[in-house]
Coordinates of C-alpha atoms in Angstrom, one line a residue:
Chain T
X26 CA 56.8 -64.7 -74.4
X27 CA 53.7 -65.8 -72.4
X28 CA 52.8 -64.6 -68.9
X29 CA 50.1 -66.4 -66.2
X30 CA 48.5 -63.6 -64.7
X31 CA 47.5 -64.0 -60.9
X32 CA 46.0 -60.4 -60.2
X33 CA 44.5 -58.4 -63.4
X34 CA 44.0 -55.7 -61.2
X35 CA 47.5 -55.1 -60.3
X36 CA 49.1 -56.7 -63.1
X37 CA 50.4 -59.4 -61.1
X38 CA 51.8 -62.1 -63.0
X39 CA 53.2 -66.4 -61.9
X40 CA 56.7 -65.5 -62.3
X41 CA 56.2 -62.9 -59.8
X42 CA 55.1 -64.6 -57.4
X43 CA 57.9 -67.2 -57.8
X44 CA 60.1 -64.4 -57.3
X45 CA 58.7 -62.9 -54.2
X46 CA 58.6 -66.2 -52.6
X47 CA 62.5 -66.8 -53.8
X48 CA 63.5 -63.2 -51.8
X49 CA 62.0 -64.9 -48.9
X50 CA 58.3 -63.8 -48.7
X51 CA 56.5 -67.3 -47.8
X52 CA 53.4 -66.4 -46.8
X53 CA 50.3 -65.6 -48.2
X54 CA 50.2 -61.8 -46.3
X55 CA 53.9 -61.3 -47.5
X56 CA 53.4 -62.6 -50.7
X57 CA 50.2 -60.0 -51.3
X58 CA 52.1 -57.3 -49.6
X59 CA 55.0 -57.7 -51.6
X60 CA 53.8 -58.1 -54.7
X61 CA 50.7 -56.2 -54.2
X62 CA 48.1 -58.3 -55.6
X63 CA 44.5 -58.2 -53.9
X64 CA 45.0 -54.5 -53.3
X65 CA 43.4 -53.6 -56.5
X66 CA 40.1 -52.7 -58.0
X67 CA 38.6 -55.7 -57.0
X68 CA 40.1 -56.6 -53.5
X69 CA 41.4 -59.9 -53.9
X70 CA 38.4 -61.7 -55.1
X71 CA 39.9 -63.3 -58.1
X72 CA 43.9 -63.7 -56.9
X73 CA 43.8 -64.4 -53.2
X74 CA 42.5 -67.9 -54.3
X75 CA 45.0 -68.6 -57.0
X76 CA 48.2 -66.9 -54.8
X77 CA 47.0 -69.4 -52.3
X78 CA 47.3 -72.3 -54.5
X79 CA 50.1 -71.5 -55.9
X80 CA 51.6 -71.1 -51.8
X81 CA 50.2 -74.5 -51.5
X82 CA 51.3 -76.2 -54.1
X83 CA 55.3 -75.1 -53.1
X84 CA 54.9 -75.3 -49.3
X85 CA 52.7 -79.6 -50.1
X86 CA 50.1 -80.2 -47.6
X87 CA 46.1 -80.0 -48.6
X88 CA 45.6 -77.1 -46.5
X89 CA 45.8 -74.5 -48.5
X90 CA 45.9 -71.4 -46.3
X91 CA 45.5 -71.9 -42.3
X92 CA 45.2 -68.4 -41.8
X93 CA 43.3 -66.3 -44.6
X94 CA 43.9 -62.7 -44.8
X95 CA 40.9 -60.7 -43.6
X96 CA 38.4 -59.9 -45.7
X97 CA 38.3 -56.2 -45.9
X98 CA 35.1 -53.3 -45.9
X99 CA 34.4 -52.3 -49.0
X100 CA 33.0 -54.9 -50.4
X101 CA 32.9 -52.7 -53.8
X102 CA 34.9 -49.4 -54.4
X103 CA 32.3 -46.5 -53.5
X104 CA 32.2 -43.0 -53.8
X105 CA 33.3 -41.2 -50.7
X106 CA 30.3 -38.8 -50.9
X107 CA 27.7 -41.8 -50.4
X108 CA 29.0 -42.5 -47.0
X109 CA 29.3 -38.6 -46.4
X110 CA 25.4 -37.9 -45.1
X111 CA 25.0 -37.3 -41.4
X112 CA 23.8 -41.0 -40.2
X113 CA 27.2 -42.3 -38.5
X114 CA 25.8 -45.8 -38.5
X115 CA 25.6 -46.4 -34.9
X116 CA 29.0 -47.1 -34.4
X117 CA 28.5 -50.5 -36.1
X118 CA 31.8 -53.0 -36.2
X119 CA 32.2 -54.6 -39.4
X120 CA 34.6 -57.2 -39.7
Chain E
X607 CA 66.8 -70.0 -34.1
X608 CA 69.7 -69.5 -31.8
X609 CA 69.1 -70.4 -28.5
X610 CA 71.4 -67.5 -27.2
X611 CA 71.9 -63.8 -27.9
X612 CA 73.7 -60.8 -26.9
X613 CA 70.4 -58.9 -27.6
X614 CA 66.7 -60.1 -28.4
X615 CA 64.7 -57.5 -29.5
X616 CA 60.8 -57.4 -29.0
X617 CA 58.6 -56.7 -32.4
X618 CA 60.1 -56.6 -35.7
X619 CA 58.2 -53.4 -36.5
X620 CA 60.2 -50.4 -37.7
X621 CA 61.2 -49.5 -34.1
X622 CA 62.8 -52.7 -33.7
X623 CA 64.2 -53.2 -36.7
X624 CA 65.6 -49.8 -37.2
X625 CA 68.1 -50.6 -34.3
X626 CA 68.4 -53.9 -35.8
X627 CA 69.5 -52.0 -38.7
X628 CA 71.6 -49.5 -37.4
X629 CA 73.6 -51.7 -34.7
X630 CA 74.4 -54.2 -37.3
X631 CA 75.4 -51.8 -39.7
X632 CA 78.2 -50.5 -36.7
X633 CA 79.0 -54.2 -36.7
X634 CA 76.8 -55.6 -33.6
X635 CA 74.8 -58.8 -35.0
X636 CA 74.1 -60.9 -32.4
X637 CA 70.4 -59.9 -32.5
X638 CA 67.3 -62.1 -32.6
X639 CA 64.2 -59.7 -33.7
X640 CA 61.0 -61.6 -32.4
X641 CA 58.4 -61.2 -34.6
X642 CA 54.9 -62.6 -33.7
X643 CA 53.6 -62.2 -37.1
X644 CA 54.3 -61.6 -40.3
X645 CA 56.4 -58.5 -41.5
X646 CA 54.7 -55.3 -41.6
X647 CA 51.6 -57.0 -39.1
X648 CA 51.6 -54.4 -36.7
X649 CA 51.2 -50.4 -37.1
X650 CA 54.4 -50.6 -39.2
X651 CA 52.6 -51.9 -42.0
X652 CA 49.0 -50.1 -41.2
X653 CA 50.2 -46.3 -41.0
X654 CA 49.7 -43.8 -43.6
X655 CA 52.9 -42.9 -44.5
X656 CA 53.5 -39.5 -43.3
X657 CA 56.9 -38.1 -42.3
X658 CA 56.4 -34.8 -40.7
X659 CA 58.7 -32.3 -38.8
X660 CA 55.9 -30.1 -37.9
X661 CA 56.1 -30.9 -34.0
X662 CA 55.4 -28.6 -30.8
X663 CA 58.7 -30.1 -28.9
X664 CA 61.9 -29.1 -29.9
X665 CA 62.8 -33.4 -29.3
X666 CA 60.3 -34.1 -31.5
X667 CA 61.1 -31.7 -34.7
X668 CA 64.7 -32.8 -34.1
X669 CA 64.0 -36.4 -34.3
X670 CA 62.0 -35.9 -37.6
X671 CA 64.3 -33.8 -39.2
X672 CA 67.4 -36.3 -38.4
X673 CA 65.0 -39.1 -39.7
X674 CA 63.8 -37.0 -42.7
X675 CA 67.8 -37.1 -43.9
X676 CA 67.5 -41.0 -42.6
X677 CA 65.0 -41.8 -45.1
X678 CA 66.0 -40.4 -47.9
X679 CA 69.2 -42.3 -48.1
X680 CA 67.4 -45.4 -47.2
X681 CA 66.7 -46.8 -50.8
X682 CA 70.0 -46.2 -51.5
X683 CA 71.1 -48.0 -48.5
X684 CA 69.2 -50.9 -48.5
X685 CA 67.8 -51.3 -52.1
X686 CA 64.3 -50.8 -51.5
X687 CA 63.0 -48.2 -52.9
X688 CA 60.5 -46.2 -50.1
X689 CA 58.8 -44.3 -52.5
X690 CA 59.9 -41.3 -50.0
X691 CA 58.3 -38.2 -51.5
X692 CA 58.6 -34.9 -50.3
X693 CA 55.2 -33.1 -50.9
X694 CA 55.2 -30.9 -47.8
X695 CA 52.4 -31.4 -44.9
X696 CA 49.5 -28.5 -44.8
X697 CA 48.1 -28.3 -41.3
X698 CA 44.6 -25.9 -41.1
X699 CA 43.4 -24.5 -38.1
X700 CA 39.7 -23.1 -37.7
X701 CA 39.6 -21.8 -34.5
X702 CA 42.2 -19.1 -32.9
X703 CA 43.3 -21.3 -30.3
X704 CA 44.9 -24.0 -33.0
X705 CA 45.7 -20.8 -35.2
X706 CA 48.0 -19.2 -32.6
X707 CA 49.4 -22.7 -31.4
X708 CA 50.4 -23.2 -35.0
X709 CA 51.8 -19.7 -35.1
X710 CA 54.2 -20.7 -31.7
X711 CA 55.1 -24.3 -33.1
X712 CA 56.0 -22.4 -36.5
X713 CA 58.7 -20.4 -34.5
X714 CA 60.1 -23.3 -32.8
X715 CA 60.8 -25.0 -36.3
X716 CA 62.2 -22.5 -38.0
X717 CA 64.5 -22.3 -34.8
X718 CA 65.7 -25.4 -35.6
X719 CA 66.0 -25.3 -39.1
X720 CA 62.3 -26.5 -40.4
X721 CA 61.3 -24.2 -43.1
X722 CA 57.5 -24.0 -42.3
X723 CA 55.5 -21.0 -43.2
X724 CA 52.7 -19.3 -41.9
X725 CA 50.5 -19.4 -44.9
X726 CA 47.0 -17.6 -45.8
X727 CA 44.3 -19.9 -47.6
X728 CA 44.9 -18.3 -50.9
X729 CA 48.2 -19.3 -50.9
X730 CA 47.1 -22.7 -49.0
X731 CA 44.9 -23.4 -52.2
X732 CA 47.1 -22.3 -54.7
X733 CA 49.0 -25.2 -53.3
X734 CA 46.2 -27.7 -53.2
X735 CA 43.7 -27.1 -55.8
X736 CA 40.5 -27.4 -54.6
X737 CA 40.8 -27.0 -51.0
X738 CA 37.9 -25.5 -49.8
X739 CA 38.9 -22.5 -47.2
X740 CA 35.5 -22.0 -45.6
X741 CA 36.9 -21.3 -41.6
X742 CA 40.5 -22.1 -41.8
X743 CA 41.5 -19.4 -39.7
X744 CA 45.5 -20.1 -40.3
X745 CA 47.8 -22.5 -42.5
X746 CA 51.2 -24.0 -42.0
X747 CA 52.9 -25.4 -44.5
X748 CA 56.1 -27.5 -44.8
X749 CA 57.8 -28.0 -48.4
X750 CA 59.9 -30.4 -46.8
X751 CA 57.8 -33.3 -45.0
X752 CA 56.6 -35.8 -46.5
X753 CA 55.5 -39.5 -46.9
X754 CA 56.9 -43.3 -48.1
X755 CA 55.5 -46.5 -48.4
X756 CA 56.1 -48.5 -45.3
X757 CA 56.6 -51.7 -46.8
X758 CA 59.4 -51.7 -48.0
X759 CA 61.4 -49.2 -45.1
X760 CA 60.1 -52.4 -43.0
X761 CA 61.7 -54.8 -45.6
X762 CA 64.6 -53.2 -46.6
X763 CA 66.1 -52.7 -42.9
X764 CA 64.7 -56.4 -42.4
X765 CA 67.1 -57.6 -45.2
X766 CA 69.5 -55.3 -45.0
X767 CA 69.9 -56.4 -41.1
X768 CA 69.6 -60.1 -41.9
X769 CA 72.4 -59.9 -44.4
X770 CA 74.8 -58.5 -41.9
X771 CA 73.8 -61.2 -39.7
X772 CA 70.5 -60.3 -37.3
X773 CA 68.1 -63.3 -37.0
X774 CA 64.6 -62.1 -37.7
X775 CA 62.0 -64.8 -36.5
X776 CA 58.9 -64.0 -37.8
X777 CA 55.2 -65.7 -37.0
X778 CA 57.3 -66.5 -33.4
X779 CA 55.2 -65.5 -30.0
X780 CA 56.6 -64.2 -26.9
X781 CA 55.1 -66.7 -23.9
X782 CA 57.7 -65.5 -21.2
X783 CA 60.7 -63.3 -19.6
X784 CA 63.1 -65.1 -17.1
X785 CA 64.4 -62.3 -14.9
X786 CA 66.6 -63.9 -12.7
X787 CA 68.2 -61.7 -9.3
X788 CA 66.8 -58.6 -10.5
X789 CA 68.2 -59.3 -14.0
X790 CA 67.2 -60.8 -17.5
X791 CA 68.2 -64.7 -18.2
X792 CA 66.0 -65.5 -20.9
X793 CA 63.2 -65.0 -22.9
X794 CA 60.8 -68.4 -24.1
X795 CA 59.0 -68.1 -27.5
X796 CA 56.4 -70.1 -29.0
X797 CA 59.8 -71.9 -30.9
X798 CA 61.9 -72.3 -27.9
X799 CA 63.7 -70.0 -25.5
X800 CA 66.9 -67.7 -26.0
X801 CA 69.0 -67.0 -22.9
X802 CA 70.5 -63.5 -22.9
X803 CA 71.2 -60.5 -20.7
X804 CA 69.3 -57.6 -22.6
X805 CA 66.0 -57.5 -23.8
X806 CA 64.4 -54.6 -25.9
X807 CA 60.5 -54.1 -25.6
X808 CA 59.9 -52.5 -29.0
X809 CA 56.4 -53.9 -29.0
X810 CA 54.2 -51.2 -30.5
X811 CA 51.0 -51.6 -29.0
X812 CA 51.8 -54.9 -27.0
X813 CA 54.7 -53.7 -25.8
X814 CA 52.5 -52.9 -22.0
X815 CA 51.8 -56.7 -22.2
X816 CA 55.1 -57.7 -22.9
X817 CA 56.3 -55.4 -20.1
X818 CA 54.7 -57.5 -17.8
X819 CA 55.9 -60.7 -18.9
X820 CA 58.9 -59.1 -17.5
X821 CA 57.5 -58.1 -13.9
X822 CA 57.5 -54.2 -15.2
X823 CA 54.3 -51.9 -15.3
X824 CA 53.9 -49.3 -18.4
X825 CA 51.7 -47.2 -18.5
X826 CA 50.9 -47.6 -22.5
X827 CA 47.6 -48.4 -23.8
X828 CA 46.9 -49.4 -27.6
X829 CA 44.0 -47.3 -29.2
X830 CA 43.1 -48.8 -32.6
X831 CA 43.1 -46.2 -35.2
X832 CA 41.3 -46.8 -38.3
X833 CA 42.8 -45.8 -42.1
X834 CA 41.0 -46.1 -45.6
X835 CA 42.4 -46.0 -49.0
X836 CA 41.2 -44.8 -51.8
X837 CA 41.2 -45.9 -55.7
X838 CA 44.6 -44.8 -57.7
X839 CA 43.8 -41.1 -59.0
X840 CA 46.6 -39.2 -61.7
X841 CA 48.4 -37.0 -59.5
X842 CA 47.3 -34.4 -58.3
X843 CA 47.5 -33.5 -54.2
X844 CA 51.3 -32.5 -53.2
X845 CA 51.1 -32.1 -49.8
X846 CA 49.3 -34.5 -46.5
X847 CA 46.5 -32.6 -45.6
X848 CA 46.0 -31.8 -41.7
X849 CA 43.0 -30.7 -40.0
X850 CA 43.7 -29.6 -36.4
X851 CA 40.0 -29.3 -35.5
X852 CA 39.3 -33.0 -36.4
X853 CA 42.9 -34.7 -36.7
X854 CA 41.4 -35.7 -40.2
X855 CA 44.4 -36.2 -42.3
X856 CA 45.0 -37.6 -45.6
X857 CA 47.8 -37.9 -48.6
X858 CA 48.2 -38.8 -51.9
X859 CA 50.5 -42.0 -52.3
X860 CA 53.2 -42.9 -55.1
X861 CA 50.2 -45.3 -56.0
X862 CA 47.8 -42.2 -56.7
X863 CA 45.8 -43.9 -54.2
X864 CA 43.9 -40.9 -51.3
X865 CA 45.0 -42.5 -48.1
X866 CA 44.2 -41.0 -44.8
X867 CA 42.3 -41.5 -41.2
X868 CA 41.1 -39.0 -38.4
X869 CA 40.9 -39.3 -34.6
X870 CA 38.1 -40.7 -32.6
X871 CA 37.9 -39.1 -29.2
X872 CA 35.0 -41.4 -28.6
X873 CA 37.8 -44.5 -29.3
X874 CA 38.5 -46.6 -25.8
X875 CA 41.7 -48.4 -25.1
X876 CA 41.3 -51.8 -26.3
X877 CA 43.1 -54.6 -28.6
X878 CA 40.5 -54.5 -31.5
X879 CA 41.1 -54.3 -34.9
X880 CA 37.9 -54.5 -36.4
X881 CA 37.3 -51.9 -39.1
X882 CA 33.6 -49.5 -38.3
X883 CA 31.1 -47.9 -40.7
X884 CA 31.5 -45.0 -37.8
X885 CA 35.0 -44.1 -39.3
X886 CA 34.3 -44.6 -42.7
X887 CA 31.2 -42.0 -42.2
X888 CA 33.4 -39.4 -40.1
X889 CA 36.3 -40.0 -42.7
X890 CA 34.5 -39.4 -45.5
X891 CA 32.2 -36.3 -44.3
X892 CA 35.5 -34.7 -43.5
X893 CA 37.6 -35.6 -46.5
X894 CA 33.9 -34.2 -48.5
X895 CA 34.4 -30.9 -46.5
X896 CA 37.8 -30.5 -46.5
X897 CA 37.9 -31.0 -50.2
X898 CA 34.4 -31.4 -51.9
X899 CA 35.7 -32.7 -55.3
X900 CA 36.9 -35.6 -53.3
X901 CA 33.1 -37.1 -53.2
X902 CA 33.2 -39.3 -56.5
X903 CA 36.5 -40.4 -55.8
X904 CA 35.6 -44.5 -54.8
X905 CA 36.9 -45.7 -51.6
X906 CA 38.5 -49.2 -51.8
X907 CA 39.9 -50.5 -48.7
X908 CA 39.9 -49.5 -44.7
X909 CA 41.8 -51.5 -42.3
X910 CA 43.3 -50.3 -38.9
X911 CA 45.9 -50.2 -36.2
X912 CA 47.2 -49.9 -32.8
X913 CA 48.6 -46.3 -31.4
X914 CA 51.0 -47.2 -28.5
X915 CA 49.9 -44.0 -26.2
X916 CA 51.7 -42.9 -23.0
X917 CA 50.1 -40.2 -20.8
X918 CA 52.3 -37.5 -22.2
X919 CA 52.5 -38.0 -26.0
X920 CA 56.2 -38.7 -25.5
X921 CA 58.0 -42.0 -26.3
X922 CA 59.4 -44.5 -23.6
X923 CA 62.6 -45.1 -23.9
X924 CA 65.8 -46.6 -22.1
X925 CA 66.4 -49.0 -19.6
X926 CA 63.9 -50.1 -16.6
X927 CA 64.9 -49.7 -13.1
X928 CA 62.8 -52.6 -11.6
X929 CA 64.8 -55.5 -14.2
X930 CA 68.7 -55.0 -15.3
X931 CA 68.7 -55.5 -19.1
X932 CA 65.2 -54.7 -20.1
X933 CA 64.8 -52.0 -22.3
X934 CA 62.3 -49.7 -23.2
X935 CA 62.3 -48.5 -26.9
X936 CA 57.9 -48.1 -27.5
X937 CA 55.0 -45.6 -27.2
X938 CA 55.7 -43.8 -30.1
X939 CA 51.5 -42.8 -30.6
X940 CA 50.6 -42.6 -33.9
X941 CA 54.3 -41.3 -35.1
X942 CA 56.9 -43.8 -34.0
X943 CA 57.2 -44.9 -38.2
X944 CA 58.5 -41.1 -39.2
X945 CA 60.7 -41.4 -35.9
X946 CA 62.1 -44.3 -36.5
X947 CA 65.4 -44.3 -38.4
X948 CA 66.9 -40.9 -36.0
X949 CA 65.7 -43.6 -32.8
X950 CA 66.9 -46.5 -34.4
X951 CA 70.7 -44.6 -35.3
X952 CA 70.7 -42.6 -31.9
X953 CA 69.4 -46.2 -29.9
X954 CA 72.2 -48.3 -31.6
X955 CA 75.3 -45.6 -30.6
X956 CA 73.5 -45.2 -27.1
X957 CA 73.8 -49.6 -26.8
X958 CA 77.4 -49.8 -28.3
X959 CA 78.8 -47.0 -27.1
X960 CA 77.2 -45.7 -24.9
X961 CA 77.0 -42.2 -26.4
X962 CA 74.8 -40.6 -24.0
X963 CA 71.7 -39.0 -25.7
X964 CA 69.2 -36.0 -24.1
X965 CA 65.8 -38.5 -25.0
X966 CA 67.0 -41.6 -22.7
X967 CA 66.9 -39.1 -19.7
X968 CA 63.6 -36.8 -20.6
X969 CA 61.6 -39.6 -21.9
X970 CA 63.0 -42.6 -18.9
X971 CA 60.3 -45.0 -18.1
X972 CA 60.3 -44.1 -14.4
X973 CA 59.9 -40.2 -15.5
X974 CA 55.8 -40.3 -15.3
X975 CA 54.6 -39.0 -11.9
X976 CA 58.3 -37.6 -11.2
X977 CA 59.8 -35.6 -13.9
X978 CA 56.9 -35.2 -16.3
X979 CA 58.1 -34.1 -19.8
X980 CA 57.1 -31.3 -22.0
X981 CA 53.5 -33.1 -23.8
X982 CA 53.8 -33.2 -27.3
X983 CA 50.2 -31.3 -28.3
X984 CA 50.4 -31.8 -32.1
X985 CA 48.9 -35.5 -32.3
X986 CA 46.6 -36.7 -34.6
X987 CA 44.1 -39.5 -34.0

């Protein structure tokens, strides 16, 4: 038996997805909570764009996602000790 | 959505839908749970996790333990499972001050049936391997607190109350209260309006805004409060770690993921939910130093929340004198999750029938100024 996979971080496959959305999570920050892809390794670079699709292509319309989920610091995983030094960055707002 | 209800319910965090949960669970549905976004977009999907009966106020270490046995049924209940695990919390102090006020609070659980121990650091790192015990003047340690996923304790009551007939109306805005003669008559949503008599403000960090859609004052304010997550480790830390001199904290998940935030005294009161590099430099200096083999470990993810502060550290809870029918259930701080289910049970038998409860008198909305309450000192961030 063959499987799509949406997130190889968290092993996140299609029928998945389908599922999630058939309990009643519609939207794209439900569906990623629920079935927890884009919290991995890689943050939701390579799924968030194919969950969104696949949200899309059940709910029509050409916009695929009005409201994007946040794009979150870090941009890649890094040891805790290389933030660890005295500097506290000004107090800096990232986004 | 109905366009009338016995109850509408403001927020469809865990506060709200916890007496969601337990009132339709005593056979009281006709509840509409406004939601303005998705579930789990406020501090009910942002928190850490920790379930802790390690208080200073004998309310407060009741109210934990009653949720403690809450929770752990709740899988069972609702057929989620909360990944609840009981790893104890660890609390070090490093100055005498905290050391003796953890020595008094100690008391005052075990007075009420919380095991916690007065522990030394050999025993704290024997424990957690690899703590470092440089200054940690005293340790207390409870086997039985612990933490849960808060996904799906916010799903599962959301389905479970659904099913028995609640309607939960997510991604739905708040723009108004109609208070009529002194009394509630209808509350107008970004979908329509709903007329009814009794309004709950369960509102988490908006709940001060929503109080005045009402004609009421609060005196909550939202503090963000920021979080980070680490990659998924094998298990290996048992118990949350607590910090009194920093209100660092910081667990291990069911994921194997480090997940954990510290307090900001330099945070103002504001609605943003921006992440900094300032907490993820203070986080990580005092993860480092509270446990140096934590430095390779990579850190994935930071996000934060709102804290729903009143000026004592208590909740706000019951009904407001100024509008018949509007009804305070918010201000839970950083805690109101691991409060939830023992509010949410106590709140629905106080609604239905009336069973009068010591918490809707000490913790009143009219009590500040008046009758202040005891302040709850053992807060984090």
């Amino acid at each position: 038996m063959s499987k799509t996979i949406v997130c190889r971080c968290e092993d996140v496959s299609l029928s998945d997805l389908e599922d999630a959305f058939k309990q009643g999570y519609h939207d794209l920050e439900s569906l990623k909570r629920y079935t927890g892809f884009s919290t991995g390794f890689c943050q939701g670079k390579g799924c968030t764009a194919h969950a969104a699709r696949f949200l899309a292509g059940l709910q029509g319309g050409d916009d695929m996602v009005a409201d994007p989920p946040r794009v979150r610091p870090l941009l890649h995983p890094t040891p805790a000790i290389r933030f660890a030094g005295e500097d506290d960055g000004g107090g800096e707002e990232n986004t | 959505m109905k366009d009338r209800a016995d109850l509408v319910i403001i927020g469809g965090g865990i506060i709200g839908l916890s007496l969601a949960y337990y009132l339709s669970r005593m056979g009281f549905s006709d509840i509409v749970v406004l939601e303005q976004g998705y579930l789990c977009f406020g501090a009910s999907g942002r928190n850490g996790g920790g379930v802790r009966q390690q208080w200073s106020t004998a309310d407060h270490i009741k109210l934990a333990r009653m949720s403690v046995r809450l929770f752990r049924q709740l899988a069972r209940e609702t057929g989620y499972n909360i990944w609840f695990r009981q790893g104890g919390y660890l609390f070090l102090a490093r100055d005498a001050e905290s050391a003796s006020a953890l020595s008094a609070n100690v008391e005052l659980q075990n007075s009420l049936g919380v095991p916690t121990r007065l522990i030394d650091v050999r025993e704290a790192r024997r424990i957690v391997p690899g703590l470092a015990g440089r200054n940690v003047t005293a340790c207390a340690y409870n086997s039985t607190d612990g933490v849960l996923f808060p996904w799906p304790a916010v799903w599962g009551m959301a389905k479970t109350a659904r099913q028995l007939g609640v309607e939960i109306e997510t991604f739905t805005r708040l723009i108004g209260i109609d208070v009529h003669d002194g009394r509630i008559a209808k509350v107008i949503t970004s979908r329509g309006a709903i007329a009814t008599r009794r309004v709950i403000n369960a509102a988490g960090g908006w709940s001060a805004q929503v109080a005045r859609l009402a004609g009421c004052q609060l005196p909550n304010r939202p503090y963000r409060h920021e979080i980070l997550v680490s990659e998924p480790l094998r298990p290996f830390l048992d118990p949350m770690l607590c910090d009194l001199s920093d209100g660092t904290y910081f667990s291990q998940t069911m994921r194997g993921e480090i997940c954990g935030g510290l307090s900001d005294p330099e945070e103002p009161s504001s609605m943003n939910s921006a992440s900094s590099f300032r907490f993820l430099g203070r986080m990580c200096r005092s993860m480092t130093r509270m446990m140096p083999r934590l430095g390779g470990v990579k850190i994935l993810r930071q996000w934060a929340g709102y804290y729903d502060e009143t000026p004592d550290g208590n909740p706000i809870l019951g009904p407001s004198k100024e509008v018949e029918g509007f009804i305070q259930f918010n201000g839970f701080g950083g805690h109101g999750f691991m409060l939830a289910p023992a509010i949410g049970k106590i709140g629905a038998e106080w609604l239905l029938r009336e069973a009068e409860h010591e918490i809707f008198k000490k913790y009143a909305p009219d009590r500040f100024g008046k009758n202040p309450a005891p302040k709850e000192s053992l807060v984090l961030g």
